[in-house]
PDB file of C-alpha atoms in Angstrom:
ATOM      1  CA  UNK A   1     119.204  50.138 -62.089  1.00 42.00           C
ATOM      2  CA  UNK A   2     117.692  49.114 -59.071  1.00 40.00           C
ATOM      3  CA  UNK A   3     119.793  49.445 -55.901  1.00 39.00           C
ATOM      4  CA  UNK A   4     119.092  47.533 -52.795  1.00 42.00           C
ATOM      5  CA  UNK A   5     119.637  49.656 -49.632  1.00 44.00           C
ATOM      6  CA  UNK A   6     120.706  47.740 -46.642  1.00 41.00           C
ATOM      7  CA  UNK A   7     120.195  49.538 -43.270  1.00 43.00           C
ATOM      8  CA  UNK A   8     122.494  48.425 -40.536  1.00 42.00           C
ATOM      9  CA  UNK A   9     120.362  47.828 -37.548  1.00 41.00           C
ATOM     10  CA  UNK A  10     122.200  47.573 -34.187  1.00 44.00           C
ATOM     11  CA  UNK A  11     120.987  44.621 -32.369  1.00 45.00           C
ATOM     12  CA  UNK A  12     119.485  45.356 -29.000  1.00 46.00           C
ATOM     13  CA  UNK A  13     121.558  43.895 -26.170  1.00 49.00           C
ATOM     14  CA  UNK A  14     118.925  42.909 -23.644  1.00 48.00           C
ATOM     15  CA  UNK A  15     121.501  41.089 -21.624  1.00 51.00           C
ATOM     16  CA  UNK A  16     123.392  44.317 -20.835  1.00 53.00           C
ATOM     17  CA  UNK A  17     120.232  46.111 -19.673  1.00 52.00           C
ATOM     18  CA  UNK A  18     119.426  43.242 -17.408  1.00 50.00           C
ATOM     19  CA  UNK A  19     122.892  43.363 -15.902  1.00 53.00           C
ATOM     20  CA  UNK A  20     122.592  47.129 -15.350  1.00 53.00           C
ATOM     21  CA  UNK A  21     119.299  46.713 -13.535  1.00 53.00           C
ATOM     22  CA  UNK A  22     120.825  44.050 -11.339  1.00 49.00           C
ATOM     23  CA  UNK A  23     123.758  46.352 -10.507  1.00 53.00           C
ATOM     24  CA  UNK A  24     121.376  49.198  -9.610  1.00 53.00           C
ATOM     25  CA  UNK A  25     119.355  46.867  -7.437  1.00 48.00           C
ATOM     26  CA  UNK A  26     122.494  45.657  -5.750  1.00 50.00           C
ATOM     27  CA  UNK A  27     123.625  49.244  -5.132  1.00 46.00           C
ATOM     28  CA  UNK A  28     120.231  50.132  -3.705  1.00 48.00           C
ATOM     29  CA  UNK A  29     120.204  47.067  -1.497  1.00 43.00           C
ATOM     30  CA  UNK A  30     123.772  47.812  -0.463  1.00 49.00           C
ATOM     31  CA  UNK A  31     122.765  51.366   0.557  1.00 48.00           C
ATOM     32  CA  UNK A  32     119.817  50.076   2.611  1.00 48.00           C
ATOM     33  CA  UNK A  33     122.024  47.525   4.275  1.00 48.00           C
ATOM     34  CA  UNK A  34     124.559  50.202   5.104  1.00 52.00           C
ATOM     35  CA  UNK A  35     121.862  52.407   6.622  1.00 48.00           C
ATOM     36  CA  UNK A  36     120.561  49.502   8.675  1.00 51.00           C
ATOM     37  CA  UNK A  37     124.017  48.523   9.843  1.00 54.00           C
ATOM     38  CA  UNK A  38     125.108  52.084  10.755  1.00 50.00           C
ATOM     39  CA  UNK A  39     123.714  52.027  14.313  1.00 54.00           C
ATOM     40  CA  UNK A  40     125.531  48.764  14.969  1.00 53.00           C
ATOM     41  CA  UNK A  41     128.817  50.025  13.597  1.00 55.00           C
ATOM     42  CA  UNK A  42     128.599  53.353  15.475  1.00 54.00           C
ATOM     43  CA  UNK A  43     126.826  52.192  18.645  1.00 54.00           C
ATOM     44  CA  UNK A  44     129.236  54.084  20.890  1.00 59.00           C
ATOM     45  CA  UNK A  45     128.410  57.411  19.261  1.00 55.00           C
ATOM     46  CA  UNK A  46     124.705  56.615  19.353  1.00 57.00           C
ATOM     47  CA  UNK A  47     124.939  55.636  23.020  1.00 60.00           C
ATOM     48  CA  UNK A  48     126.687  58.934  23.746  1.00 53.00           C
ATOM     49  CA  UNK A  49     123.871  60.988  22.202  1.00 55.00           C
ATOM     50  CA  UNK A  50     121.236  58.914  23.996  1.00 61.00           C
ATOM     51  CA  UNK A  51     123.025  59.373  27.316  1.00 58.00           C
ATOM     52  CA  UNK A  52     123.386  63.103  26.649  1.00 54.00           C
ATOM     53  CA  UNK A  53     119.676  63.477  25.990  1.00 61.00           C
ATOM     54  CA  UNK A  54     118.765  61.372  29.018  1.00 61.00           C
ATOM     55  CA  UNK A  55     121.050  63.457  31.229  1.00 61.00           C
ATOM     56  CA  UNK A  56     119.438  66.682  30.010  1.00 58.00           C
ATOM     57  CA  UNK A  57     116.007  65.226  30.707  1.00 62.00           C
ATOM     58  CA  UNK A  58     116.976  64.133  34.217  1.00 61.00           C
ATOM     59  CA  UNK A  59     118.492  67.540  35.010  1.00 57.00           C
ATOM     60  CA  UNK A  60     115.315  69.274  33.875  1.00 64.00           C
ATOM     61  CA  UNK A  61     113.207  66.917  36.000  1.00 61.00           C
ATOM     62  CA  UNK A  62     115.420  67.495  39.038  1.00 57.00           C
ATOM     63  CA  UNK A  63     115.137  71.264  38.630  1.00 57.00           C
ATOM     64  CA  UNK A  64     111.387  70.993  38.338  1.00 61.00           C
ATOM     65  CA  UNK A  65     111.186  68.816  41.443  1.00 59.00           C
ATOM     66  CA  UNK A  66     113.531  71.137  43.336  1.00 51.00           C
ATOM     67  CA  UNK A  67     111.381  74.136  42.527  1.00 54.00           C
ATOM     68  CA  UNK A  68     108.298  72.217  43.605  1.00 52.00           C
ATOM     69  CA  UNK A  69     109.938  71.093  46.846  1.00 45.00           C
ATOM     70  CA  UNK A  70     111.168  74.616  47.518  1.00 40.00           C
ATOM     71  CA  UNK A  71     107.688  76.046  47.285  1.00 39.00           C
ATOM     72  CA  UNK A  72     106.387  73.107  49.320  1.00 39.00           C
ATOM     73  CA  UNK A  73     108.946  73.773  52.023  1.00 38.00           C
ATOM     74  CA  UNK A  74     107.958  77.415  52.060  1.00 41.00           C
ATOM     75  CA  UNK A  75     104.365  76.436  52.666  1.00 37.00           C
ATOM     76  CA  UNK A  76     105.330  73.988  55.383  1.00 37.00           C
ATOM     77  CA  UNK A  77     107.476  76.650  57.072  1.00 36.00           C
ATOM     78  CA  UNK A  78     104.521  79.022  57.060  1.00 36.00           C
ATOM     79  CA  UNK A  79     102.279  76.342  58.517  1.00 37.00           C
ATOM     80  CA  UNK A  80     104.858  75.562  61.194  1.00 36.00           C
ATOM     81  CA  UNK A  81     104.918  79.207  62.233  1.00 42.00           C
ATOM     82  CA  UNK A  82     101.152  79.260  62.433  1.00 48.00           C
ATOM     83  CA  UNK A  83     101.167  76.178  64.626  1.00 46.00           C
ATOM     84  CA  UNK A  84     103.215  77.701  67.450  1.00 60.00           C
ATOM     85  CA  UNK A  85     101.394  75.903  70.324  1.00 71.00           C
ATOM     86  CA  UNK A  86     104.012  73.142  70.126  1.00 76.00           C
ATOM     87  CA  UNK A  87     106.829  75.633  70.601  1.00 75.00           C
ATOM     88  CA  UNK A  88     104.857  77.462  73.294  1.00 75.00           C
ATOM     89  CA  UNK A  89     104.382  74.257  75.273  1.00 80.00           C
ATOM     90  CA  UNK A  90     108.084  73.503  74.920  1.00 81.00           C
ATOM     91  CA  UNK A  91     108.987  76.941  76.293  1.00 80.00           C
ATOM     92  CA  UNK A  92     106.721  76.408  79.283  1.00 81.00           C
ATOM     93  CA  UNK A  93     107.970  72.879  79.904  1.00 83.00           C
ATOM     94  CA  UNK A  94     111.507  74.181  80.344  1.00 86.00           C
ATOM     95  CA  UNK A  95     110.367  75.483  83.716  1.00 87.00           C
ATOM     96  CA  UNK A  96     112.918  77.762  85.302  1.00 92.00           C
ATOM     97  CA  UNK A  97     114.702  80.367  83.205  1.00 94.00           C
ATOM     98  CA  UNK A  98     117.785  81.842  84.875  1.00 95.00           C
ATOM     99  CA  UNK A  99     118.809  85.343  83.842  1.00 95.00           C
ATOM    100  CA  UNK A 100     121.068  86.466  86.714  1.00 96.00           C
ATOM    101  CA  UNK A 101     123.372  84.715  89.177  1.00 96.00           C
ATOM    102  CA  UNK A 102     124.724  86.528  92.233  1.00 96.00           C
ATOM    103  CA  UNK A 103     127.603  85.111  94.248  1.00 95.00           C
ATOM    104  CA  UNK A 104     127.666  86.495  97.757  1.00 94.00           C
ATOM    105  CA  UNK A 105     128.727  85.711 101.316  1.00 94.00           C
ATOM    106  CA  UNK A 106     127.565  86.714 104.757  1.00 94.00           C
ATOM    107  CA  UNK A 107     129.389  86.736 108.053  1.00 94.00           C
ATOM    108  CA  UNK A 108     127.209  86.071 111.113  1.00 91.00           C
ATOM    109  CA  UNK A 109     128.065  85.565 114.733  1.00 88.00           C
ATOM    110  CA  UNK A 110     126.346  84.434 117.881  1.00 84.00           C
ATOM    111  CA  UNK A 111     127.354  85.187 121.459  1.00 77.00           C
ATOM    112  CA  UNK A 112     125.841  83.548 124.530  1.00 73.00           C
ATOM    113  CA  UNK A 113     126.689  84.444 128.129  1.00 72.00           C
ATOM    114  CA  UNK A 114     126.409  81.744 130.727  1.00 67.00           C
ATOM    115  CA  UNK A 115     127.194  81.421 134.396  1.00 66.00           C
ATOM    116  CA  UNK A 116     129.964  78.947 133.784  1.00 67.00           C
ATOM    117  CA  UNK A 117     131.408  80.705 130.776  1.00 67.00           C
ATOM    118  CA  UNK A 118     130.502  82.475 127.546  1.00 77.00           C
ATOM    119  CA  UNK A 119     130.157  80.953 124.101  1.00 81.00           C
ATOM    120  CA  UNK A 120     131.010  82.592 120.838  1.00 83.00           C
ATOM    121  CA  UNK A 121     130.517  81.443 117.234  1.00 86.00           C
ATOM    122  CA  UNK A 122     131.410  83.221 113.989  1.00 89.00           C
ATOM    123  CA  UNK A 123     130.610  81.650 110.604  1.00 92.00           C
ATOM    124  CA  UNK A 124     130.908  82.776 106.997  1.00 94.00           C
ATOM    125  CA  UNK A 125     128.111  81.548 104.710  1.00 95.00           C
ATOM    126  CA  UNK A 126     128.596  81.571 100.955  1.00 96.00           C
ATOM    127  CA  UNK A 127     126.163  80.907  98.126  1.00 96.00           C
ATOM    128  CA  UNK A 128     124.831  81.727  94.660  1.00 96.00           C
ATOM    129  CA  UNK A 129     121.411  83.287  94.249  1.00 97.00           C
ATOM    130  CA  UNK A 130     119.819  82.646  90.855  1.00 97.00           C
ATOM    131  CA  UNK A 131     117.214  85.139  89.654  1.00 97.00           C
ATOM    132  CA  UNK A 132     114.817  84.407  86.829  1.00 96.00           C
ATOM    133  CA  UNK A 133     111.284  83.351  86.015  1.00 95.00           C
ATOM    134  CA  UNK A 134     109.533  80.066  86.654  1.00 95.00           C
ATOM    135  CA  UNK A 135     107.375  79.205  83.648  1.00 92.00           C
ATOM    136  CA  UNK A 136     105.571  76.565  85.705  1.00 91.00           C
ATOM    137  CA  UNK A 137     103.850  79.524  87.364  1.00 92.00           C
ATOM    138  CA  UNK A 138     102.727  80.998  84.035  1.00 91.00           C
ATOM    139  CA  UNK A 139      98.950  81.170  83.449  1.00 90.00           C
ATOM    140  CA  UNK A 140      97.319  79.026  80.779  1.00 87.00           C
ATOM    141  CA  UNK A 141      96.883  82.071  78.515  1.00 88.00           C
ATOM    142  CA  UNK A 142     100.382  83.445  78.983  1.00 91.00           C
ATOM    143  CA  UNK A 143     100.763  83.589  75.190  1.00 91.00           C
ATOM    144  CA  UNK A 144      98.163  85.244  72.969  1.00 90.00           C
ATOM    145  CA  UNK A 145      98.100  86.634  69.438  1.00 89.00           C
ATOM    146  CA  UNK A 146      97.090  90.266  68.989  1.00 88.00           C
ATOM    147  CA  UNK A 147      94.997  90.699  65.841  1.00 84.00           C
ATOM    148  CA  UNK A 148      93.496  94.111  66.604  1.00 85.00           C
ATOM    149  CA  UNK A 149      96.194  96.717  67.163  1.00 80.00           C
ATOM    150  CA  UNK A 150      98.541  95.355  64.519  1.00 80.00           C
ATOM    151  CA  UNK A 151      99.623  96.927  61.205  1.00 84.00           C
ATOM    152  CA  UNK A 152      98.578  95.110  58.059  1.00 84.00           C
ATOM    153  CA  UNK A 153     100.788  92.185  57.211  1.00 85.00           C
ATOM    154  CA  UNK A 154     102.318  92.030  60.690  1.00 88.00           C
ATOM    155  CA  UNK A 155     102.005  89.350  63.350  1.00 90.00           C
ATOM    156  CA  UNK A 156     102.001  90.252  67.049  1.00 92.00           C
ATOM    157  CA  UNK A 157     102.470  88.122  70.160  1.00 92.00           C
ATOM    158  CA  UNK A 158     101.558  89.184  73.710  1.00 93.00           C
ATOM    159  CA  UNK A 159     103.291  87.404  76.604  1.00 94.00           C
ATOM    160  CA  UNK A 160     102.253  87.403  80.243  1.00 94.00           C
ATOM    161  CA  UNK A 161     105.272  86.101  82.153  1.00 95.00           C
ATOM    162  CA  UNK A 162     105.591  85.309  85.861  1.00 95.00           C
ATOM    163  CA  UNK A 163     107.516  87.967  87.726  1.00 96.00           C
ATOM    164  CA  UNK A 164     111.172  87.618  88.612  1.00 96.00           C
ATOM    165  CA  UNK A 165     111.798  85.389  91.591  1.00 95.00           C
ATOM    166  CA  UNK A 166     114.524  83.532  93.445  1.00 96.00           C
ATOM    167  CA  UNK A 167     114.671  80.206  91.641  1.00 95.00           C
ATOM    168  CA  UNK A 168     116.291  78.205  94.446  1.00 93.00           C
ATOM    169  CA  UNK A 169     115.703  78.995  98.106  1.00 92.00           C
ATOM    170  CA  UNK A 170     118.445  76.584  99.204  1.00 93.00           C
ATOM    171  CA  UNK A 171     121.165  78.769  97.746  1.00 95.00           C
ATOM    172  CA  UNK A 172     123.696  78.540 100.588  1.00 95.00           C
ATOM    173  CA  UNK A 173     126.546  76.199  99.727  1.00 93.00           C
ATOM    174  CA  UNK A 174     127.315  74.220 102.873  1.00 89.00           C
ATOM    175  CA  UNK A 175     130.591  73.008 101.378  1.00 91.00           C
ATOM    176  CA  UNK A 176     131.815  76.579 101.069  1.00 91.00           C
ATOM    177  CA  UNK A 177     130.600  77.657 104.497  1.00 89.00           C
ATOM    178  CA  UNK A 178     133.412  78.072 106.985  1.00 89.00           C
ATOM    179  CA  UNK A 179     133.570  78.509 110.735  1.00 85.00           C
ATOM    180  CA  UNK A 180     135.697  81.545 111.414  1.00 77.00           C
ATOM    181  CA  UNK A 181     135.691  81.268 115.196  1.00 79.00           C
ATOM    182  CA  UNK A 182     134.036  78.924 117.671  1.00 77.00           C
ATOM    183  CA  UNK A 183     134.341  78.937 121.456  1.00 77.00           C
ATOM    184  CA  UNK A 184     131.993  76.581 123.279  1.00 73.00           C
ATOM    185  CA  UNK A 185     129.397  74.137 122.049  1.00 81.00           C
ATOM    186  CA  UNK A 186     126.325  75.252 120.094  1.00 78.00           C
ATOM    187  CA  UNK A 187     123.323  73.062 119.494  1.00 85.00           C
ATOM    188  CA  UNK A 188     121.562  72.499 116.136  1.00 87.00           C
ATOM    189  CA  UNK A 189     118.923  75.130 116.928  1.00 90.00           C
ATOM    190  CA  UNK A 190     121.553  77.825 117.437  1.00 87.00           C
ATOM    191  CA  UNK A 191     123.354  76.861 114.231  1.00 88.00           C
ATOM    192  CA  UNK A 192     120.068  76.916 112.287  1.00 91.00           C
ATOM    193  CA  UNK A 193     119.416  80.413 113.606  1.00 92.00           C
ATOM    194  CA  UNK A 194     122.768  81.515 112.184  1.00 92.00           C
ATOM    195  CA  UNK A 195     121.900  79.893 108.858  1.00 94.00           C
ATOM    196  CA  UNK A 196     118.515  81.662 108.649  1.00 94.00           C
ATOM    197  CA  UNK A 197     120.072  84.988 109.556  1.00 95.00           C
ATOM    198  CA  UNK A 198     122.684  84.662 106.811  1.00 95.00           C
ATOM    199  CA  UNK A 199     120.103  83.572 104.209  1.00 96.00           C
ATOM    200  CA  UNK A 200     117.857  86.524 105.022  1.00 96.00           C
ATOM    201  CA  UNK A 201     120.719  89.012 104.666  1.00 96.00           C
ATOM    202  CA  UNK A 202     121.911  87.459 101.409  1.00 96.00           C
ATOM    203  CA  UNK A 203     118.408  87.540  99.889  1.00 96.00           C
ATOM    204  CA  UNK A 204     117.971  91.181 100.868  1.00 95.00           C
ATOM    205  CA  UNK A 205     121.253  92.038  99.180  1.00 94.00           C
ATOM    206  CA  UNK A 206     120.400  90.130  95.987  1.00 95.00           C
ATOM    207  CA  UNK A 207     116.700  90.916  95.526  1.00 95.00           C
ATOM    208  CA  UNK A 208     117.134  94.635  95.050  1.00 95.00           C
ATOM    209  CA  UNK A 209     114.959  96.646  92.705  1.00 95.00           C
ATOM    210  CA  UNK A 210     117.960  97.203  90.470  1.00 96.00           C
ATOM    211  CA  UNK A 211     118.655  93.477  90.118  1.00 96.00           C
ATOM    212  CA  UNK A 212     114.983  92.655  89.567  1.00 96.00           C
ATOM    213  CA  UNK A 213     114.713  95.280  86.820  1.00 96.00           C
ATOM    214  CA  UNK A 214     117.868  94.005  85.135  1.00 97.00           C
ATOM    215  CA  UNK A 215     116.530  90.440  85.261  1.00 97.00           C
ATOM    216  CA  UNK A 216     113.191  91.523  83.754  1.00 96.00           C
ATOM    217  CA  UNK A 217     114.990  93.282  80.929  1.00 96.00           C
ATOM    218  CA  UNK A 218     117.116  90.196  80.220  1.00 96.00           C
ATOM    219  CA  UNK A 219     114.008  87.991  80.149  1.00 96.00           C
ATOM    220  CA  UNK A 220     112.211  90.437  77.867  1.00 96.00           C
ATOM    221  CA  UNK A 221     115.105  90.451  75.393  1.00 96.00           C
ATOM    222  CA  UNK A 222     115.364  86.655  75.409  1.00 94.00           C
ATOM    223  CA  UNK A 223     111.657  85.983  74.856  1.00 95.00           C
ATOM    224  CA  UNK A 224     111.436  88.699  72.224  1.00 95.00           C
ATOM    225  CA  UNK A 225     114.197  87.043  70.218  1.00 94.00           C
ATOM    226  CA  UNK A 226     112.573  83.630  70.573  1.00 91.00           C
ATOM    227  CA  UNK A 227     109.169  84.749  69.297  1.00 92.00           C
ATOM    228  CA  UNK A 228     110.686  86.810  66.522  1.00 92.00           C
ATOM    229  CA  UNK A 229     112.419  83.619  65.403  1.00 90.00           C
ATOM    230  CA  UNK A 230     108.973  81.979  65.406  1.00 88.00           C
ATOM    231  CA  UNK A 231     107.779  84.565  62.914  1.00 89.00           C
ATOM    232  CA  UNK A 232     106.253  87.329  65.043  1.00 92.00           C
ATOM    233  CA  UNK A 233     107.113  90.882  64.063  1.00 92.00           C
ATOM    234  CA  UNK A 234     105.861  92.530  67.262  1.00 93.00           C
ATOM    235  CA  UNK A 235     106.388  90.974  70.706  1.00 94.00           C
ATOM    236  CA  UNK A 236     104.953  92.546  73.867  1.00 94.00           C
ATOM    237  CA  UNK A 237     106.232  91.160  77.173  1.00 95.00           C
ATOM    238  CA  UNK A 238     104.423  91.848  80.449  1.00 95.00           C
ATOM    239  CA  UNK A 239     105.264  90.577  83.928  1.00 95.00           C
ATOM    240  CA  UNK A 240     102.608  89.466  86.393  1.00 92.00           C
ATOM    241  CA  UNK A 241     103.694  91.164  89.584  1.00 82.00           C
ATOM    242  CA  UNK A 242     102.937  89.462  92.834  1.00 73.00           C
TER     243      UNK A 242
END
């Protein structure tokens, strides 16, 4: 007996596969859209990271520039020390350098005998004598650089300074001069003689060897400090004696 076998064949649902493909495509497109829209949704966070990176870059650039400027300044400082003629001219242009001031007074008197009566005058002169050096009197080569008798790596300056002198010859203060006693009339010539006598005595009392030596030492210390500040390790100061 013949038997007919019927196989149940499941029909293929092409419509479902098509829908699945569409869903996958939509998911894929949705993911791409999300990735593209992320920067716009989180722009604050993105701006923060950009600003952070830019700040780090600027700081690095500033440090690099600072290091470059530092080394540049070092070079310029070295060049400035080498070009000391400007400073040397400025030191000379100052002119008078005062290192000691001496306040003193001198009593002088004048007596004249005449047929019709004697005359007597006593005056006290006061003044301040200023001792120092006058750089206007310095020679053209008062500053030189010693390159022979100098240890390696050292810089030496040799100074030839004018000797100590009285900076102002009109040191008597007329406003402080007093007449202690006066009997009779004295002419201008007699009064000038008293003035000259007082000035001579006051100069002799101020321009002693002790005061001159002390003034030289003060000038030597001052100029040594100045040229050491200009970059010289060894400073030799000589005075041109008159």
